[in-house]
XYZ file of C-alpha atoms in Angstrom:
409
model
C -18.698 197.294 -73.755
C -15.032 196.933 -72.756
C -12.156 196.747 -75.194
C -11.530 193.151 -74.178
C -15.149 192.164 -74.967
C -15.021 193.951 -78.310
C -12.226 191.787 -79.713
C -14.373 188.635 -79.349
C -17.049 189.631 -81.898
C -17.472 186.938 -84.548
C -15.605 184.260 -82.606
C -16.915 180.822 -81.710
C -17.699 180.096 -78.042
C -14.656 177.808 -77.808
C -12.291 180.492 -79.071
C -13.876 183.064 -76.758
C -13.360 180.717 -73.837
C -9.665 180.333 -74.725
C -9.308 184.088 -75.017
C -10.736 184.758 -71.556
C -8.585 182.107 -69.850
C -5.533 183.259 -71.786
C -6.320 186.831 -70.741
C -6.643 185.836 -67.073
C -3.322 183.997 -67.261
C -1.675 186.971 -68.975
C -2.899 189.427 -66.334
C -1.539 187.272 -63.518
C 1.702 186.783 -65.444
C 1.882 190.539 -66.048
C 1.774 191.164 -62.304
C 4.509 188.586 -61.800
C 6.847 189.783 -64.555
C 6.128 193.472 -63.977
C 7.188 193.094 -60.358
C 10.358 191.152 -61.154
C 11.880 191.916 -64.558
C 12.530 195.680 -64.207
C 14.254 195.257 -60.852
C 16.293 192.016 -60.909
C 19.619 193.390 -62.134
C 19.387 196.679 -60.260
C 18.605 194.853 -57.004
C 21.406 192.378 -57.685
C 23.824 195.292 -57.909
C 22.427 196.767 -54.686
C 22.920 193.519 -52.727
C 26.583 193.439 -53.764
C 26.810 191.473 -57.014
C 29.944 192.209 -59.057
C 29.827 193.335 -62.722
C 30.572 189.769 -63.831
C 27.789 188.407 -61.611
C 25.441 191.013 -63.100
C 26.491 189.817 -66.558
C 25.819 186.208 -65.523
C 22.315 187.105 -64.329
C 21.716 189.014 -67.572
C 22.743 185.878 -69.476
C 20.701 183.584 -67.231
C 17.406 183.862 -69.191
C 19.228 182.606 -72.286
C 21.602 179.882 -71.079
C 18.940 177.168 -71.083
C 17.710 178.276 -74.518
C 20.826 176.768 -76.097
C 19.291 173.380 -75.331
C 15.883 174.320 -76.732
C 15.872 171.419 -79.191
C 16.597 169.031 -76.330
C 13.977 170.645 -74.079
C 11.399 170.257 -76.839
C 12.045 166.543 -76.676
C 10.918 166.682 -73.046
C 7.601 168.345 -73.872
C 4.503 166.616 -75.181
C 3.642 168.587 -78.314
C 0.293 166.818 -78.592
C -0.647 168.463 -75.264
C 1.155 171.813 -75.509
C -1.011 173.725 -73.017
C -0.344 171.154 -70.305
C 3.422 171.315 -70.999
C 3.501 175.120 -70.768
C 1.531 175.120 -67.525
C 3.710 172.422 -65.962
C 7.162 173.801 -66.732
C 6.334 177.470 -66.139
C 4.631 176.553 -62.874
C 7.733 174.702 -61.662
C 9.950 177.663 -62.601
C 7.847 180.089 -60.589
C 7.649 177.710 -57.640
C 11.450 177.858 -57.356
C 11.340 181.600 -56.630
C 9.506 180.968 -53.360
C 12.872 179.756 -52.020
C 14.078 183.372 -51.970
C 12.227 184.019 -48.729
C 13.906 180.989 -47.125
C 17.430 181.724 -48.421
C 17.866 185.529 -48.299
C 21.509 185.965 -49.326
C 23.435 186.991 -52.428
C 24.686 183.529 -53.421
C 21.218 181.994 -53.123
C 19.774 184.906 -55.102
C 22.076 184.124 -58.024
C 21.565 180.338 -57.902
C 17.766 180.547 -57.540
C 17.400 182.904 -60.483
C 19.747 180.783 -62.603
C 17.582 177.728 -61.913
C 14.368 179.705 -62.482
C 15.541 180.923 -65.871
C 16.704 177.437 -66.838
C 13.204 176.060 -66.268
C 11.511 178.910 -68.157
C 13.384 177.976 -71.345
C 11.652 174.586 -71.607
C 8.160 175.785 -72.507
C 8.464 178.283 -75.439
C 8.255 175.751 -78.340
C 5.195 174.215 -76.681
C 3.741 177.710 -76.202
C 4.097 178.431 -79.926
C 2.207 175.228 -80.660
C -0.427 176.085 -78.027
C -1.105 179.504 -79.599
C -1.556 177.944 -83.024
C -4.014 175.460 -81.515
C -5.908 178.023 -79.418
C -6.676 180.656 -82.088
C -7.563 180.401 -85.801
C -5.500 182.131 -88.502
C -6.683 185.657 -89.230
C -7.667 186.314 -85.622
C -4.522 185.212 -83.802
C -2.723 188.555 -84.090
C -5.506 190.688 -82.602
C -6.355 188.166 -79.883
C -2.739 187.753 -78.806
C -2.336 191.527 -78.967
C -5.412 192.080 -76.782
C -4.184 189.478 -74.282
C -0.887 191.285 -74.044
C -2.671 194.580 -73.461
C -4.071 192.985 -70.313
C -0.633 191.713 -69.384
C 0.918 195.155 -69.913
C -1.722 196.859 -67.767
C -1.019 194.422 -64.968
C 2.759 194.839 -65.406
C 2.326 198.600 -65.267
C 0.638 198.428 -61.860
C 3.118 195.853 -60.586
C 6.070 198.010 -61.607
C 4.584 200.898 -59.639
C 4.136 198.584 -56.651
C 7.758 197.530 -56.971
C 8.950 201.105 -56.584
C 6.853 201.435 -53.408
C 7.365 198.020 -51.773
C 10.923 197.014 -52.639
C 12.575 199.319 -50.121
C 10.516 198.276 -47.047
C 10.149 194.602 -48.048
C 13.552 193.957 -49.606
C 14.102 192.019 -52.859
C 13.855 188.518 -51.357
C 10.380 188.863 -49.845
C 9.058 190.995 -52.701
C 10.186 188.634 -55.489
C 8.927 185.554 -53.622
C 5.519 187.179 -53.090
C 5.361 188.113 -56.789
C 5.977 184.483 -57.755
C 2.543 183.575 -56.338
C 0.955 185.492 -59.218
C 3.148 183.538 -61.631
C 1.802 180.289 -60.199
C -1.769 181.536 -60.622
C -0.987 182.338 -64.245
C 0.113 178.755 -64.892
C -3.103 177.437 -63.341
C -5.257 179.760 -65.484
C -3.409 178.908 -68.711
C -4.047 175.211 -68.064
C -7.739 175.858 -68.885
C -7.030 176.753 -72.557
C -8.250 174.102 -75.010
C -7.221 173.134 -78.546
C -9.746 174.383 -81.103
C -7.537 174.333 -84.213
C -6.132 170.876 -85.083
C -2.342 170.879 -85.076
C -0.878 167.990 -87.022
C 2.239 166.441 -85.557
C 4.056 163.401 -86.886
C 5.007 162.435 -83.356
C 4.382 163.631 -79.869
C 7.975 164.622 -79.236
C 10.299 166.362 -81.642
C 13.795 165.098 -82.427
C 16.956 167.169 -82.820
C 17.268 166.087 -86.466
C 14.033 167.891 -87.352
C 15.437 171.151 -86.040
C 18.677 170.795 -88.002
C 16.815 169.875 -91.205
C 14.678 173.011 -90.946
C 17.739 175.244 -90.505
C 19.573 173.648 -93.451
C 16.593 173.392 -95.777
C 14.644 176.644 -95.337
C 16.784 179.389 -96.896
C 14.327 182.229 -96.232
C 13.974 181.343 -92.565
C 17.735 180.970 -92.203
C 18.272 184.493 -93.576
C 15.692 185.898 -91.183
C 17.035 184.131 -88.108
C 20.666 185.172 -88.806
C 19.623 188.828 -89.158
C 17.683 188.522 -85.907
C 20.767 187.006 -84.254
C 23.048 189.908 -85.256
C 20.491 192.532 -84.255
C 19.838 190.898 -80.898
C 23.491 190.234 -80.042
C 24.327 193.896 -79.511
C 21.122 194.548 -77.572
C 21.668 191.713 -75.105
C 25.377 192.540 -74.849
C 24.374 196.006 -73.661
C 21.893 194.894 -70.961
C 24.346 194.519 -68.038
C 26.284 197.590 -69.183
C 23.118 199.713 -69.173
C 22.423 198.590 -65.588
C 25.989 199.303 -64.436
C 25.818 202.742 -66.069
C 22.457 203.455 -64.418
C 23.541 202.454 -60.921
C 27.217 203.438 -60.863
C 27.262 206.544 -63.092
C 23.715 207.962 -63.044
C 22.877 206.912 -59.441
C 19.412 205.681 -60.415
C 16.837 205.169 -57.635
C 14.252 202.396 -57.201
C 11.531 204.960 -57.779
C 13.014 205.993 -61.135
C 13.385 202.349 -62.188
C 9.707 201.982 -61.334
C 8.876 205.068 -63.426
C 10.790 203.664 -66.398
C 8.978 200.341 -66.084
C 5.651 202.193 -65.839
C 6.347 204.097 -69.067
C 7.609 200.980 -70.836
C 4.418 199.136 -69.878
C 2.260 201.988 -71.188
C 4.063 201.910 -74.526
C 3.858 198.117 -74.681
C 0.149 198.303 -73.989
C -0.403 200.718 -76.881
C 1.777 198.774 -79.290
C 0.253 195.388 -78.481
C -3.101 196.817 -79.534
C -1.775 198.474 -82.691
C 0.850 195.915 -83.648
C -1.418 192.859 -83.501
C -3.826 194.360 -86.012
C -1.018 195.620 -88.233
C 0.472 192.125 -88.456
C -2.879 190.579 -89.317
C -3.074 192.984 -92.288
C 0.560 193.370 -93.426
C 2.368 190.369 -91.985
C 5.159 190.296 -89.395
C 8.207 190.766 -91.661
C 7.694 194.480 -92.361
C 7.022 195.393 -88.754
C 10.206 193.599 -87.713
C 12.349 195.842 -89.914
C 10.667 198.968 -88.524
C 11.444 197.764 -85.010
C 15.108 197.252 -85.888
C 15.376 200.866 -87.050
C 13.488 202.227 -84.034
C 15.725 200.358 -81.595
C 18.829 202.262 -82.731
C 17.631 205.199 -80.603
C 18.525 203.425 -77.335
C 22.376 203.356 -77.541
C 22.358 206.942 -78.815
C 20.410 208.100 -75.748
C 22.870 206.361 -73.420
C 25.773 207.873 -75.365
C 24.424 211.378 -74.760
C 22.975 210.930 -71.233
C 24.517 212.660 -68.231
C 21.490 212.250 -65.942
C 18.647 209.757 -65.539
C 15.988 211.886 -67.235
C 16.882 211.064 -70.874
C 16.263 207.423 -69.907
C 12.546 208.236 -70.171
C 13.102 207.992 -73.941
C 14.816 204.642 -73.446
C 11.842 203.400 -71.417
C 9.384 204.415 -74.148
C 11.402 202.759 -76.924
C 11.947 199.673 -74.782
C 8.193 199.318 -74.270
C 7.562 199.407 -78.020
C 10.395 196.951 -78.659
C 9.245 194.520 -75.971
C 5.741 194.391 -77.402
C 6.809 194.407 -81.040
C 9.413 191.675 -80.723
C 7.149 189.588 -78.508
C 4.451 189.592 -81.171
C 6.648 189.502 -84.267
C 9.063 186.769 -83.144
C 6.270 184.237 -82.722
C 4.375 185.552 -85.757
C 7.484 185.364 -87.960
C 8.131 181.817 -86.814
C 4.582 180.801 -87.716
C 4.902 182.701 -91.014
C 8.013 180.799 -92.117
C 6.718 177.462 -90.814
C 3.558 177.790 -92.919
C 1.518 174.613 -92.648
C 4.418 172.657 -91.160
C 4.944 172.047 -87.460
C 5.954 175.314 -85.797
C 7.881 173.610 -82.957
C 11.201 172.980 -84.810
C 11.168 176.533 -86.197
C 10.598 177.991 -82.763
C 13.230 175.668 -81.305
C 15.784 177.176 -83.729
C 14.698 180.688 -82.733
C 15.026 179.901 -79.026
C 18.326 178.016 -79.425
C 20.034 180.885 -81.256
C 18.511 183.345 -78.801
C 20.151 181.248 -76.100
C 23.556 181.269 -77.820
C 23.628 185.028 -78.256
C 22.009 185.657 -74.880
C 24.641 183.558 -73.106
C 27.702 184.987 -74.822
C 26.703 188.618 -75.365
C 26.093 189.764 -71.737
C 29.418 188.285 -70.645
C 31.155 190.249 -73.400
C 29.579 193.597 -72.450
C 31.483 194.420 -69.215
C 34.705 193.169 -70.832
C 34.347 195.591 -73.765
C 33.498 198.506 -71.476
C 36.796 197.955 -69.682
C 38.616 198.483 -72.994
C 36.387 200.981 -74.800
C 34.829 203.072 -71.973
C 31.064 203.649 -71.859
C 30.852 206.078 -74.846
C 32.898 203.766 -77.080
C 30.787 200.777 -76.089
C 27.490 202.562 -76.823
C 28.822 203.529 -80.259
C 29.729 199.894 -81.023
C 26.208 198.811 -80.047
C 24.762 201.414 -82.421
C 26.937 200.194 -85.322
C 26.054 196.505 -84.795
C 22.364 197.429 -84.650
C 22.815 199.162 -88.008
C 24.336 196.003 -89.500
C 21.349 194.004 -88.239
C 18.985 196.499 -89.863
C 20.831 196.206 -93.191
C 20.561 192.410 -93.036
C 16.836 192.702 -92.270
C 16.283 194.788 -95.411
C 17.917 191.993 -97.427
C 15.524 189.483 -95.879
C 12.558 191.622 -96.892
C 13.876 192.056 -100.456
C 14.428 188.295 -100.761
C 10.866 187.654 -99.624
C 9.462 190.148 -102.153
C 11.554 188.692 -104.995
C 10.479 185.171 -104.123
C 6.814 186.208 -104.118
C 7.277 187.912 -107.506
C 8.896 184.776 -108.944
C 6.035 182.622 -107.662
C 3.480 184.951 -109.261
C 5.413 184.891 -112.524
C 5.571 181.119 -112.546
C 1.907 180.657 -111.811
C 0.450 183.473 -113.938
C -1.401 182.504 -117.124
C 0.647 183.118 -120.257
């Protein structure tokens, strides 16, 4: 019996069916993202993009997230699977234009538009996952699905190292988008098996603002996440510039790093999903914050590409851990309420920091030099970790108060 069959023991036929379609969609999406994500910024630098254009492309996945609350108003939350399939499918369709417009300016514009469209679906996806899987099984099923995605991404990253040089980035990225389209078609087959109550089909901005003002615990968590993530995203274009300009990284080594990151993601998706089902997502988030502080230290000490193997391994754990914990934390704080406004806040603030931070990175390097910049990233990560420990203490104190109030005598 395969590992993927084993996770379905004890599930109803409807939930099993969702798992298999979700798995098929994740595998196709893994091929798509594994072939594109590790190489976009490096290839952009190779085709002549300036440091500021690299920073713009690094910010591109986040610019549309600022309008997450507005995008959620465009999605039908009573049919979340259909909304995810529609908007993600349109985003991936745009990338086919790369083969028709193979030049630097079109590369930048096409990816900006692609990333804008991808920011529409996440709140609907959070709702779809709540509807597809029951509580108590969601963590392990989502973890197993992402194992399949990571395996596919691993193979696609290897293919990227082999095919990018003879094919070129335009043809290779356009071909990879076909797998993204297949993923959207497969995900469309997922059905709602857990009723998700919504007051209305489309969420209003006021709901999002009320959640942020009224839920103190969630506000503490999301601010800590903002600080932690700001330094990480700020460093993304700088890491790429350092790799290409200072360390002279090759396509094959980028492929190796992506391969290692996928292996680590695969392992952590399997372990992390089960851990969160038992312990909850808050504790694992704090561990991830501490673990992530290794990355700027490695860059600070690196004089060749080989120490970046450590970066790849840590990145794989972080990608898997944050992927699982961000959605799980959102569901945790939402409780029985609609998860869409909570996830809209998460995505909106991710968009704010993701838009501003990458543009700040190259600017700071010009004033601090690479070593000074990496040290600043390390310090800000430490501040985010300290804030996360406060969130955990607040949660534990609140639970203790609730027990004290409800205990007999």
